[in-house]
CSV table of C-alpha atoms in Angstrom, one decimal:
chain,number,residue,atom,x,y,z
A,1,MET,CA,18.9,103.2,-20.8
A,2,ARG,CA,15.7,103.5,-22.5
A,3,GLY,CA,15.3,105.8,-25.4
A,4,GLN,CA,13.0,108.8,-25.1
A,5,ASP,CA,10.7,110.3,-27.7
A,6,PRO,CA,10.9,114.0,-28.5
A,7,ARG,CA,8.7,114.8,-25.6
A,8,GLY,CA,10.9,112.9,-23.2
A,9,LEU,CA,8.4,110.1,-22.5
A,10,ASP,CA,8.7,106.3,-22.7
A,11,PRO,CA,6.8,105.1,-25.7
A,12,ARG,CA,5.5,102.1,-23.6
A,13,GLY,CA,4.1,104.4,-21.0
A,14,PRO,CA,5.0,104.5,-17.4
A,15,GLU,CA,5.6,101.2,-15.6
A,16,PRO,CA,3.5,100.6,-12.6
A,17,ARG,CA,5.7,100.6,-9.6
A,18,GLY,CA,5.7,97.4,-7.4
A,19,LEU,CA,3.2,95.6,-9.7
A,20,ASP,CA,3.7,92.4,-11.7
A,21,PRO,CA,3.6,93.2,-15.5
A,22,ARG,CA,1.2,90.1,-15.8
A,23,GLY,CA,-1.4,91.9,-13.7
A,24,PRO,CA,-2.4,91.8,-10.1
A,25,GLU,CA,-2.8,88.4,-8.5
A,26,PRO,CA,-5.9,87.8,-6.5
A,27,ARG,CA,-5.0,88.5,-2.9
A,28,GLY,CA,-4.7,85.5,-0.5
A,29,LEU,CA,-5.3,82.9,-3.2
A,30,ASP,CA,-2.8,80.3,-4.3
A,31,PRO,CA,-3.4,78.9,-7.8
A,32,ARG,CA,-2.6,75.5,-6.4
A,33,GLY,CA,-5.3,75.9,-3.8
A,34,PRO,CA,-5.0,76.4,-0.1
A,35,GLU,CA,-2.1,74.6,1.4
A,36,PRO,CA,-2.5,73.2,4.9
A,37,ARG,CA,-0.5,75.3,7.3
A,38,GLY,CA,2.1,73.7,9.5
A,39,LEU,CA,1.9,70.4,7.7
A,40,ASP,CA,4.6,69.0,5.5
A,41,PRO,CA,4.1,65.8,3.6
A,42,ARG,CA,7.6,64.8,4.6
A,43,GLY,CA,6.8,65.2,8.3
A,44,PRO,CA,7.4,67.9,10.8
A,45,GLU,CA,10.6,69.8,10.5
A,46,PRO,CA,12.6,71.3,13.4
A,47,ARG,CA,12.2,75.0,13.7
A,48,GLY,CA,15.0,77.1,12.4
A,49,LEU,CA,16.9,74.1,11.0
A,50,GLU,CA,17.0,72.6,7.6
A,51,PRO,CA,17.2,68.7,7.5
A,52,ARG,CA,20.8,68.8,6.5
A,53,GLY,CA,22.0,71.6,8.9
A,54,LEU,CA,22.2,75.3,8.4
A,55,ASP,CA,20.9,76.8,5.1
A,56,SER,CA,23.7,78.3,3.1
A,57,ARG,CA,21.3,80.6,1.4
A,58,GLY,CA,20.9,82.7,4.4
A,59,PRO,CA,17.7,84.2,5.8
A,60,GLU,CA,14.7,83.9,3.5
A,61,PRO,CA,13.7,87.3,2.1
A,62,ARG,CA,10.5,88.8,3.0
A,63,PRO,CA,8.0,88.4,0.2
A,64,GLY,CA,7.2,91.9,-0.9
A,65,ASN,CA,5.4,90.4,-3.7
A,66,ARG,CA,3.3,87.2,-3.7
A,67,LEU,CA,4.6,86.2,-7.1
A,68,GLU,CA,8.1,86.6,-5.9
A,69,ALA,CA,7.4,84.7,-2.8
A,70,ARG,CA,5.9,81.9,-4.8
A,71,ARG,CA,8.9,81.9,-7.1
A,72,GLN,CA,11.3,81.8,-4.1
A,73,SER,CA,9.2,79.0,-2.6
A,74,ARG,CA,9.6,76.9,-5.7
A,75,ILE,CA,13.3,77.5,-5.9
A,76,GLY,CA,13.6,76.5,-2.3
A,77,GLU,CA,11.7,73.3,-3.0
A,78,GLY,CA,14.0,72.5,-5.9
A,79,PHE,CA,17.1,72.8,-3.6
A,80,GLN,CA,15.3,71.4,-0.5
A,81,ALA,CA,17.3,68.4,0.4
A,82,ARG,CA,15.2,65.3,0.8
A,83,PRO,CA,16.1,62.9,3.6
A,84,ASP,CA,19.1,60.8,3.0
A,85,ALA,CA,18.6,58.6,-0.1
A,86,GLU,CA,16.3,55.7,0.8
A,87,PRO,CA,18.1,52.3,0.6
A,88,HIS,CA,17.1,50.2,-2.3
A,89,SER,CA,14.6,47.5,-1.7
A,90,PHE,CA,13.5,45.0,-4.4
A,91,PHE,CA,10.1,45.0,-2.7
A,92,ASN,CA,9.7,48.8,-2.9
A,93,PRO,CA,8.5,49.7,-6.4
A,94,ALA,CA,9.5,53.4,-5.8
A,95,THR,CA,13.2,52.5,-5.6
A,96,ARG,CA,13.6,50.1,-8.4
A,97,SER,CA,13.1,49.9,-12.1
A,98,VAL,CA,11.0,47.3,-13.7
A,99,PRO,CA,13.4,44.4,-14.6
A,100,PRO,CA,12.8,42.4,-17.7
A,101,PRO,CA,10.9,39.2,-17.3
A,102,ILE,CA,13.0,36.2,-16.3
A,103,GLY,CA,12.7,33.4,-18.8
A,104,ARG,CA,14.7,30.9,-20.8
A,105,VAL,CA,18.0,31.9,-22.3
A,106,ALA,CA,17.4,33.3,-25.8
A,107,PRO,CA,18.8,31.0,-28.5
A,108,GLU,CA,21.4,33.6,-29.6
A,109,GLN,CA,22.6,34.5,-26.1
A,110,ALA,CA,24.6,32.6,-23.6
A,111,PRO,CA,23.5,32.2,-20.0
A,112,PRO,CA,24.4,35.2,-17.8
A,113,SER,CA,27.4,35.0,-15.6
A,114,ARG,CA,27.2,34.6,-11.8
A,115,GLY,CA,28.5,38.1,-11.2
A,116,ALA,CA,26.5,41.0,-9.8
A,117,ALA,CA,23.9,42.6,-12.0
A,118,SER,CA,22.4,46.1,-11.5
A,119,VAL,CA,18.7,46.1,-10.7
A,120,GLY,CA,17.4,49.6,-10.1
A,121,SER,CA,19.9,51.5,-8.0
A,122,ALA,CA,21.3,48.5,-6.1
A,123,SER,CA,23.3,45.5,-7.1
A,124,VAL,CA,21.9,42.0,-6.5
A,125,LEU,CA,22.8,38.5,-7.7
A,126,PRO,CA,21.0,37.4,-10.9
A,127,PRO,CA,18.8,34.4,-10.8
A,128,PRO,CA,20.4,31.0,-11.2
A,129,PRO,CA,21.2,30.0,-14.8
A,130,VAL,CA,18.7,27.9,-16.7
A,131,ALA,CA,19.5,24.2,-16.6
A,132,PRO,CA,21.1,22.8,-19.7
A,133,PRO,CA,18.8,20.9,-22.1
A,134,PRO,CA,18.5,17.1,-21.5
A,135,LEU,CA,20.9,14.8,-23.2
A,136,THR,CA,20.0,13.4,-26.6
A,137,ALA,CA,20.8,10.2,-28.4
A,138,PRO,CA,23.8,10.0,-30.7
A,139,GLY,CA,23.2,11.6,-34.1
A,140,GLY,CA,21.1,14.4,-32.7
A,141,PRO,CA,22.2,17.9,-31.8
A,142,SER,CA,25.1,18.2,-29.4
A,143,PRO,CA,23.9,17.9,-25.8
A,144,LEU,CA,26.4,20.5,-24.7
A,145,THR,CA,25.5,23.2,-27.2
A,146,ALA,CA,22.8,25.8,-26.6
A,147,PRO,CA,20.2,25.5,-29.3
A,148,GLY,CA,21.2,27.9,-32.1
A,149,GLY,CA,24.2,29.2,-30.1
A,150,PRO,CA,27.5,30.0,-31.7
A,151,SER,CA,29.6,28.1,-29.2
A,152,PRO,CA,29.1,25.0,-27.0
A,153,LEU,CA,28.3,25.5,-23.3
A,154,THR,CA,30.9,24.6,-20.7
A,155,ALA,CA,30.3,21.2,-19.2
A,156,PRO,CA,31.6,20.1,-15.7
A,157,ALA,CA,35.1,18.8,-15.9
A,158,ALA,CA,34.3,15.6,-14.0
A,159,VAL,CA,31.5,14.5,-16.4
A,160,PRO,CA,32.7,13.5,-19.8
A,161,PRO,CA,30.4,13.9,-22.8
A,162,MET,CA,27.7,11.2,-23.0
A,163,THR,CA,27.8,9.0,-26.1
A,164,GLY,CA,25.5,6.1,-25.0
A,165,PRO,CA,21.7,5.8,-25.1
A,166,PRO,CA,19.6,8.5,-23.4
A,167,ARG,CA,19.2,8.4,-19.6
A,168,SER,CA,16.6,10.1,-17.4
A,169,ALA,CA,18.1,12.9,-15.4
A,170,ALA,CA,16.1,11.7,-12.3
A,171,ALA,CA,17.4,8.1,-12.5
A,172,PRO,CA,19.4,7.1,-9.4
A,173,THR,CA,23.1,6.8,-9.9
A,174,SER,CA,23.6,3.8,-7.5
A,175,PRO,CA,22.0,0.4,-8.1
A,176,ALA,CA,21.3,0.2,-4.3
A,177,ALA,CA,19.2,3.4,-4.6
A,178,ARG,CA,16.9,1.7,-7.1
A,179,ILE,CA,16.1,-1.3,-4.8
A,180,GLU,CA,13.3,-0.8,-2.3
A,181,TRP,CA,12.3,-3.7,0.0
A,182,ARG,CA,8.7,-3.8,0.9
A,183,GLN,CA,7.0,-6.4,3.1
A,184,THR,CA,3.8,-7.3,1.2
A,185,ARG,CA,0.8,-8.6,3.0
A,186,PRO,CA,-0.1,-12.2,2.2
A,187,GLU,CA,-3.2,-13.0,0.4
A,188,PRO,CA,-6.1,-14.3,2.6
A,189,GLU,CA,-5.8,-17.8,1.0
A,190,ASP,CA,-2.1,-17.9,1.8
A,191,ARG,CA,-2.7,-16.8,5.4
A,192,ALA,CA,-5.4,-19.4,5.8
A,193,ALA,CA,-3.2,-22.2,4.4
A,194,SER,CA,-0.4,-21.1,6.7
A,195,VAL,CA,-2.8,-21.4,9.7
A,196,LEU,CA,-3.8,-24.9,8.7
A,197,ARG,CA,-0.1,-26.0,8.4
A,198,ARG,CA,0.8,-25.0,11.9
A,199,LYS,CA,1.3,-27.3,14.8
A,200,LEU,CA,-1.8,-27.7,16.9
A,201,GLY,CA,-0.2,-28.6,20.2
A,202,LYS,CA,-2.2,-31.8,20.5
A,203,PRO,CA,-4.9,-33.7,18.4
A,204,ARG,CA,-8.0,-31.6,18.1
A,205,VAL,CA,-11.7,-32.7,17.8
A,206,LEU,CA,-14.1,-30.6,15.7
A,207,ALA,CA,-17.8,-31.4,16.4
A,208,PHE,CA,-20.3,-30.4,13.7
A,209,ALA,CA,-23.7,-30.1,15.2
A,210,ASN,CA,-27.3,-29.0,14.6
A,211,PRO,CA,-30.3,-31.1,15.7
A,212,LYS,CA,-32.2,-30.1,12.5
A,213,GLY,CA,-31.7,-32.4,9.5
A,214,GLY,CA,-30.9,-31.1,6.1
A,215,VAL,CA,-28.6,-28.3,7.2
A,216,HIS,CA,-25.5,-29.6,5.4
A,217,LYS,CA,-24.0,-31.1,8.5
A,218,THR,CA,-22.5,-34.2,6.7
A,219,THR,CA,-21.4,-32.0,3.8
A,220,ALA,CA,-19.6,-29.6,6.2
A,221,THR,CA,-17.9,-32.5,8.0
A,222,VAL,CA,-16.5,-34.0,4.8
A,223,LEU,CA,-15.4,-30.7,3.2
A,224,ALA,CA,-13.8,-29.5,6.4
A,225,ALA,CA,-11.8,-32.7,6.6
A,226,ALA,CA,-11.0,-32.6,2.9
A,227,THR,CA,-9.8,-29.0,3.1
A,228,ILE,CA,-7.6,-29.4,6.2
A,229,GLY,CA,-6.2,-32.7,4.8
A,230,SER,CA,-5.4,-31.1,1.4
A,231,VAL,CA,-3.2,-28.6,3.2
A,232,ARG,CA,-1.7,-30.7,6.0
A,233,GLY,CA,-1.3,-33.8,3.8
A,234,ARG,CA,-2.2,-36.4,6.4
A,235,GLY,CA,-3.6,-37.0,9.8
A,236,VAL,CA,-7.2,-35.9,9.3
A,237,LEU,CA,-10.2,-38.2,9.9
A,238,ALA,CA,-14.0,-37.7,9.4
A,239,TRP,CA,-16.2,-39.8,11.8
A,240,ASP,CA,-19.9,-40.4,11.1
A,241,ASP,CA,-21.3,-40.5,14.6
A,242,ASN,CA,-24.9,-40.2,13.6
A,243,GLU,CA,-27.0,-42.6,15.5
A,244,LEU,CA,-29.7,-42.9,12.9
A,245,ARG,CA,-27.9,-44.4,9.9
A,246,GLY,CA,-25.7,-41.6,8.8
A,247,THR,CA,-24.6,-41.3,5.2
A,248,LEU,CA,-21.1,-39.9,5.6
A,249,GLY,CA,-19.5,-43.3,4.8
A,250,LEU,CA,-21.5,-43.4,1.5
A,251,ARG,CA,-20.7,-39.9,0.3
A,252,ALA,CA,-17.0,-39.8,1.3
A,253,GLY,CA,-14.2,-42.3,0.9
A,254,SER,CA,-13.8,-45.4,-1.2
A,255,ALA,CA,-15.8,-48.4,0.0
A,256,ARG,CA,-13.0,-50.9,-0.2
A,257,HIS,CA,-14.6,-52.8,2.7
A,258,ALA,CA,-17.9,-52.8,4.6
A,259,ARG,CA,-16.4,-52.3,8.1
A,260,THR,CA,-18.0,-49.5,10.3
A,261,ILE,CA,-17.8,-48.3,13.8
A,262,ARG,CA,-19.6,-51.4,15.0
A,263,HIS,CA,-16.6,-53.6,13.9
A,264,LEU,CA,-14.2,-51.2,15.5
A,265,VAL,CA,-16.0,-51.3,18.8
A,266,SER,CA,-16.0,-55.1,18.7
A,267,ASP,CA,-12.2,-55.2,18.4
A,268,LEU,CA,-11.6,-52.1,20.4
A,269,LEU,CA,-9.8,-53.8,23.3
A,270,GLN,CA,-7.3,-55.5,21.0
A,271,ILE,CA,-6.6,-52.4,19.1
A,272,GLU,CA,-6.1,-50.2,22.2
A,273,ASN,CA,-3.1,-52.4,23.2
A,274,MET,CA,-1.2,-51.8,20.0
A,275,HIS,CA,1.3,-49.1,19.4
A,276,GLY,CA,3.3,-47.5,16.6
A,277,ASN,CA,3.3,-48.9,13.1
A,278,GLU,CA,1.4,-52.0,14.3
A,279,LEU,CA,-1.5,-49.9,15.5
A,280,MET,CA,-1.6,-47.8,12.3
A,281,GLN,CA,-1.5,-50.8,10.1
A,282,PHE,CA,-4.2,-52.7,12.0
A,283,PHE,CA,-6.4,-49.7,12.5
A,284,ASP,CA,-6.3,-48.9,8.8
A,285,GLY,CA,-8.3,-52.0,8.1
A,286,TYR,CA,-11.4,-50.3,9.6
A,287,LEU,CA,-11.0,-47.0,7.8
A,288,ARG,CA,-12.0,-45.8,4.3
A,289,HIS,CA,-9.9,-43.3,2.4
A,290,ALA,CA,-10.7,-40.3,0.2
A,291,SER,CA,-9.9,-40.7,-3.5
A,292,ASP,CA,-7.0,-38.2,-3.2
A,293,GLY,CA,-5.8,-39.7,0.1
A,294,SER,CA,-6.1,-36.4,1.9
A,295,TYR,CA,-8.3,-37.7,4.8
A,296,ASP,CA,-9.7,-41.0,6.3
A,297,VAL,CA,-13.3,-41.9,7.0
A,298,LEU,CA,-14.7,-43.9,9.9
A,299,ALA,CA,-18.2,-44.9,8.7
A,300,GLY,CA,-21.3,-45.1,10.9
A,301,GLU,CA,-23.4,-48.2,11.4
A,302,GLU,CA,-26.5,-48.7,9.3
A,303,ASN,CA,-28.3,-50.7,12.0
A,304,PRO,CA,-30.1,-48.3,14.3
A,305,ARG,CA,-29.9,-50.8,17.2
A,306,PHE,CA,-26.2,-50.4,17.4
A,307,ALA,CA,-26.7,-46.9,18.9
A,308,GLN,CA,-27.4,-48.5,22.3
A,309,ARG,CA,-23.9,-49.8,22.5
A,310,LEU,CA,-22.3,-46.4,22.2
A,311,ASP,CA,-22.5,-45.4,25.8
A,312,GLN,CA,-20.3,-42.7,27.4
A,313,GLY,CA,-17.4,-45.0,28.2
A,314,THR,CA,-17.3,-46.5,24.7
A,315,VAL,CA,-17.4,-43.1,23.0
A,316,ARG,CA,-14.5,-41.8,25.1
A,317,ARG,CA,-12.4,-44.9,24.3
A,318,VAL,CA,-13.1,-44.5,20.6
A,319,MET,CA,-12.2,-40.8,20.9
A,320,ASP,CA,-8.9,-41.5,22.6
A,321,LEU,CA,-8.0,-44.0,19.9
A,322,LEU,CA,-8.7,-41.5,17.2
A,323,ARG,CA,-6.5,-39.0,18.9
A,324,ARG,CA,-3.6,-41.5,19.0
A,325,THR,CA,-3.7,-42.0,15.2
A,326,HIS,CA,-4.8,-38.6,13.8
A,327,ASP,CA,-4.2,-34.9,14.4
A,328,VAL,CA,-7.6,-33.5,13.4
A,329,VAL,CA,-10.9,-35.4,13.9
A,330,CYS,CA,-14.1,-34.1,12.4
A,331,VAL,CA,-17.2,-35.6,13.9
A,332,ASP,CA,-20.6,-35.6,12.3
A,333,THR,CA,-23.0,-35.7,15.3
A,334,GLY,CA,-26.5,-37.0,15.4
A,335,ASN,CA,-29.8,-35.2,15.9
A,336,ASN,CA,-30.7,-36.2,19.5
A,337,VAL,CA,-29.2,-33.7,22.0
A,338,GLU,CA,-30.4,-35.9,24.9
A,339,SER,CA,-28.4,-39.0,23.9
A,340,VAL,CA,-25.3,-39.9,25.9
A,341,ASN,CA,-23.4,-40.3,22.7
A,342,TRP,CA,-24.1,-36.8,21.5
A,343,GLN,CA,-23.4,-35.2,24.9
A,344,THR,CA,-20.1,-37.2,25.2
A,345,VAL,CA,-18.9,-35.9,21.9
A,346,MET,CA,-19.8,-32.4,22.8
A,347,ARG,CA,-17.8,-32.6,26.1
A,348,SER,CA,-14.8,-34.1,24.3
A,349,ALA,CA,-14.7,-31.6,21.5
A,350,ASP,CA,-12.2,-28.8,21.2
A,351,GLN,CA,-14.2,-26.8,18.7
A,352,LEU,CA,-17.9,-26.6,18.1
A,353,VAL,CA,-19.1,-25.9,14.5
A,354,VAL,CA,-22.7,-24.9,14.3
A,355,THR,CA,-24.0,-25.8,10.8
A,356,THR,CA,-27.0,-24.1,9.3
A,357,VAL,CA,-28.6,-22.8,6.1
A,358,PRO,CA,-30.2,-19.4,5.7
A,359,ARG,CA,-33.7,-20.6,6.7
A,360,GLU,CA,-35.6,-19.6,9.7
A,361,ASP,CA,-36.3,-23.1,11.0
A,362,ALA,CA,-32.7,-24.2,10.7
A,363,ALA,CA,-31.4,-21.1,12.4
A,364,PHE,CA,-34.0,-21.5,15.2
A,365,THR,CA,-32.9,-25.0,15.9
A,366,ALA,CA,-29.2,-24.0,16.0
A,367,ASP,CA,-30.0,-21.2,18.4
A,368,TRP,CA,-32.0,-23.5,20.7
A,369,MET,CA,-29.1,-26.0,20.7
A,370,LEU,CA,-26.7,-23.2,21.9
A,371,ASP,CA,-29.1,-22.5,24.8
A,372,VAL,CA,-29.1,-26.2,25.7
A,373,LEU,CA,-25.3,-26.3,25.8
A,374,ASN,CA,-25.1,-23.2,28.0
A,375,GLU,CA,-27.6,-24.8,30.4
A,376,THR,CA,-25.5,-28.0,30.7
A,377,GLY,CA,-22.3,-26.2,31.7
A,378,MET,CA,-20.6,-25.9,28.3
A,379,GLU,CA,-20.5,-22.1,28.1
A,380,ASP,CA,-16.9,-22.0,27.0
A,381,LEU,CA,-17.6,-24.4,24.1
A,382,VAL,CA,-20.4,-22.1,22.9
A,383,ALA,CA,-18.4,-18.9,23.3
A,384,ASN,CA,-15.6,-20.4,21.1
A,385,ALA,CA,-18.0,-21.9,18.5
A,386,VAL,CA,-18.0,-21.1,14.8
A,387,THR,CA,-21.2,-20.7,12.9
A,388,LEU,CA,-21.0,-22.2,9.4
A,389,ILE,CA,-23.8,-21.0,7.0
A,390,SER,CA,-24.0,-23.0,3.8
A,391,CYS,CA,-25.9,-21.6,0.8
A,392,PRO,CA,-28.2,-24.3,-0.7
A,393,SER,CA,-29.0,-22.3,-3.9
A,394,PRO,CA,-27.4,-19.6,-6.0
A,395,GLY,CA,-28.2,-16.0,-5.9
A,396,LYS,CA,-28.9,-13.6,-3.1
A,397,LEU,CA,-30.6,-15.2,-0.1
A,398,PRO,CA,-32.9,-12.9,1.9
A,399,LEU,CA,-32.1,-14.2,5.4
A,400,LEU,CA,-28.3,-14.6,5.0
A,401,ASP,CA,-27.2,-11.2,6.3
A,402,ASP,CA,-29.6,-11.2,9.2
A,403,LEU,CA,-28.6,-14.7,10.3
A,404,ALA,CA,-24.9,-13.8,10.0
A,405,LYS,CA,-25.4,-10.8,12.2
A,406,HIS,CA,-27.4,-12.8,14.8
A,407,PHE,CA,-24.9,-15.7,15.2
A,408,ALA,CA,-22.0,-13.2,15.3
A,409,THR,CA,-23.4,-12.2,18.7
A,410,ARG,CA,-23.6,-15.7,19.9
A,411,THR,CA,-20.5,-17.4,18.6
A,412,ARG,CA,-16.8,-16.5,18.1
A,413,ALA,CA,-17.0,-16.2,14.3
A,414,VAL,CA,-19.4,-16.7,11.3
A,415,ALA,CA,-18.2,-18.3,8.0
A,416,VAL,CA,-20.3,-18.4,4.9
A,417,VAL,CA,-19.7,-20.9,2.1
A,418,PRO,CA,-21.3,-20.4,-1.3
A,419,TYR,CA,-23.5,-22.7,-3.4
A,420,ASP,CA,-21.7,-25.2,-5.6
A,421,PRO,CA,-23.5,-27.3,-8.3
A,422,ALA,CA,-21.3,-30.2,-7.6
A,423,LEU,CA,-22.9,-30.6,-4.1
A,424,GLU,CA,-26.5,-30.3,-5.3
A,425,VAL,CA,-27.1,-33.9,-6.4
A,426,GLY,CA,-26.3,-35.4,-3.0
A,427,SER,CA,-23.9,-38.1,-4.3
A,428,SER,CA,-20.3,-38.6,-3.4
A,429,ILE,CA,-18.4,-35.5,-2.3
A,430,GLU,CA,-15.3,-34.9,-4.3
A,431,TYR,CA,-13.2,-31.9,-3.2
A,432,GLY,CA,-11.3,-31.7,-6.4
A,433,VAL,CA,-14.4,-30.9,-8.6
A,434,LEU,CA,-15.5,-27.9,-6.5
A,435,GLN,CA,-15.3,-24.5,-8.1
A,436,PRO,CA,-12.3,-22.3,-7.1
A,437,GLU,CA,-14.5,-19.9,-5.3
A,438,THR,CA,-15.9,-22.7,-3.2
A,439,LYS,CA,-12.5,-24.1,-2.3
A,440,GLN,CA,-11.3,-20.6,-1.3
A,441,ALA,CA,-14.4,-20.2,1.0
A,442,TRP,CA,-13.8,-23.5,2.6
A,443,LEU,CA,-10.1,-22.8,3.1
A,444,ARG,CA,-11.0,-19.6,5.0
A,445,ALA,CA,-13.7,-21.3,7.0
A,446,ALA,CA,-11.4,-24.2,8.0
A,447,ALA,CA,-8.7,-21.7,9.0
A,448,VAL,CA,-11.2,-20.0,11.3
A,449,MET,CA,-12.0,-23.3,13.0
A,450,ILE,CA,-8.3,-24.2,13.5
A,451,GLU,CA,-6.9,-20.8,14.3
A,452,PRO,CA,-7.4,-20.9,18.1
A,453,PHE,CA,-5.2,-23.9,18.4
A,454,ALA,CA,-2.5,-23.1,15.8
A,455,GLU,CA,0.9,-22.4,17.3
C-alpha cells in the first residue's frame, strides 16, 4: 500500500486510469507497419483450430488495450507451434550448418572412421577416407605411416609391406593385361611387294604403248620388268617389239651374243617342238639377261626390213612361246598403230600401259591412241589400262596434275614416277643405281599394273 503524505495524496499524483504509463499510442497504427489481414506467411490456418490441436491457453482475451494486445500477440507467436520439424536435407541450407571443407587429412590427425558423423541436425556417412600416399623406395619414410603421424596406418591384411623398388599404382597386376594385340596396317611398299609375289593365274602380257617417241616407253618397259623381276625372282621378260630399230636390247641386259628376234623367228619351228628343260636351255641362247639376273631381254632387230616378216601369225606364235617360258612379258611396242604387228600385240595383251610425259603433245598422242583402240573394238583393254606419267626433269611440272586428272577419267589408274638422274644420260638402265624414292614409285606402279590378275 502506497504511502500518503500528510494531506492524504500520492506524491506521484493520480495515475490515469486505463492508460499506458508510456503515453498513449497512436490509434490504429502498428509500429511494425500495417500487417496484411487474413494472410499468414506460414499459409492459411483452419478457423478455430491451432496447427497442433486445441489451444491450452483458452480463449484469447479481448484486447482492452492495444499495447496489451500487442504483448499478447508476441507471446502467442513465441508459443505458436511451427509445423512439424522439417526433415533435414543436405541440399536445404536452412536445415544444416556449414560443414568444414573436406580436404586432405591433417598431418597430426588420423583418417576419420566410417561411422556416422553429425552434419547439421541429421546423421550422414562421412566422405570416403583419403587414399594412402604412394609407396616409396627403401630407405624413405614408411609407406604405411601418415606423414608426421604418431602411429602407422593400418594396411590390408592380404598385402604385406612392400620392400622392393617402387611400382606405379596403375600398373596392371597380370602380365596378360599388359599385352595388347593390334593388327598394324602394312606399309604401301610392303603391300605392293605382296601383290607382285602372288600367283597370276596364267602368264600375263603387259603392252607399253604410245605412238609418240620420246615418252619414256623403252625406259618404262625395262624398269617395269626389273621391278617385277626383283620381287618375283624369275620368270620376267622384256621384249623389244619396235619395228624401227628399237634400243631396248642396247640399254638392258648384257650383250653376251648378237642374237635378236630375227634369229628366233628363223628357228621358231624347231623351238616350238621342244618342252621342259630342253626348251628352256635352247631358248636361253636367244635371250640376254639383266646384270642382276632379275629379268631376261629379247632384243629387237636393227634391220628395218625385218619388220615385214612379223605378220599376225608370226607375232602370235612368238607370244605363245614367251608365255610358255615366262610368267610376265613386258612388250615395248612400236610407233605405227596401223601395223599388223602393233595391233596383234594389243589384242594379245592382258594389260595396256599408256606411257607419257607431262607435255601437251605427248598427252595428246596418248589420248588419240585410246580413241583408236576404242574404235577397233578394244574398249575393255582401254577401260583396264594404266597411265604411267614419267617426269623427265626435277621440280614441279606445270601440266602434271592436269594430265593426271584427265587420264584418270579415261583409264583405270594413273601412276607417276619421279625424275632420277641415273636415267637422264640415256645409257644402260641399271635398276640397282636408282634412288630409293624412284624404286618405291616403280614398285607401286608395277603393283597397280599386276593387281587385277593377282590371286
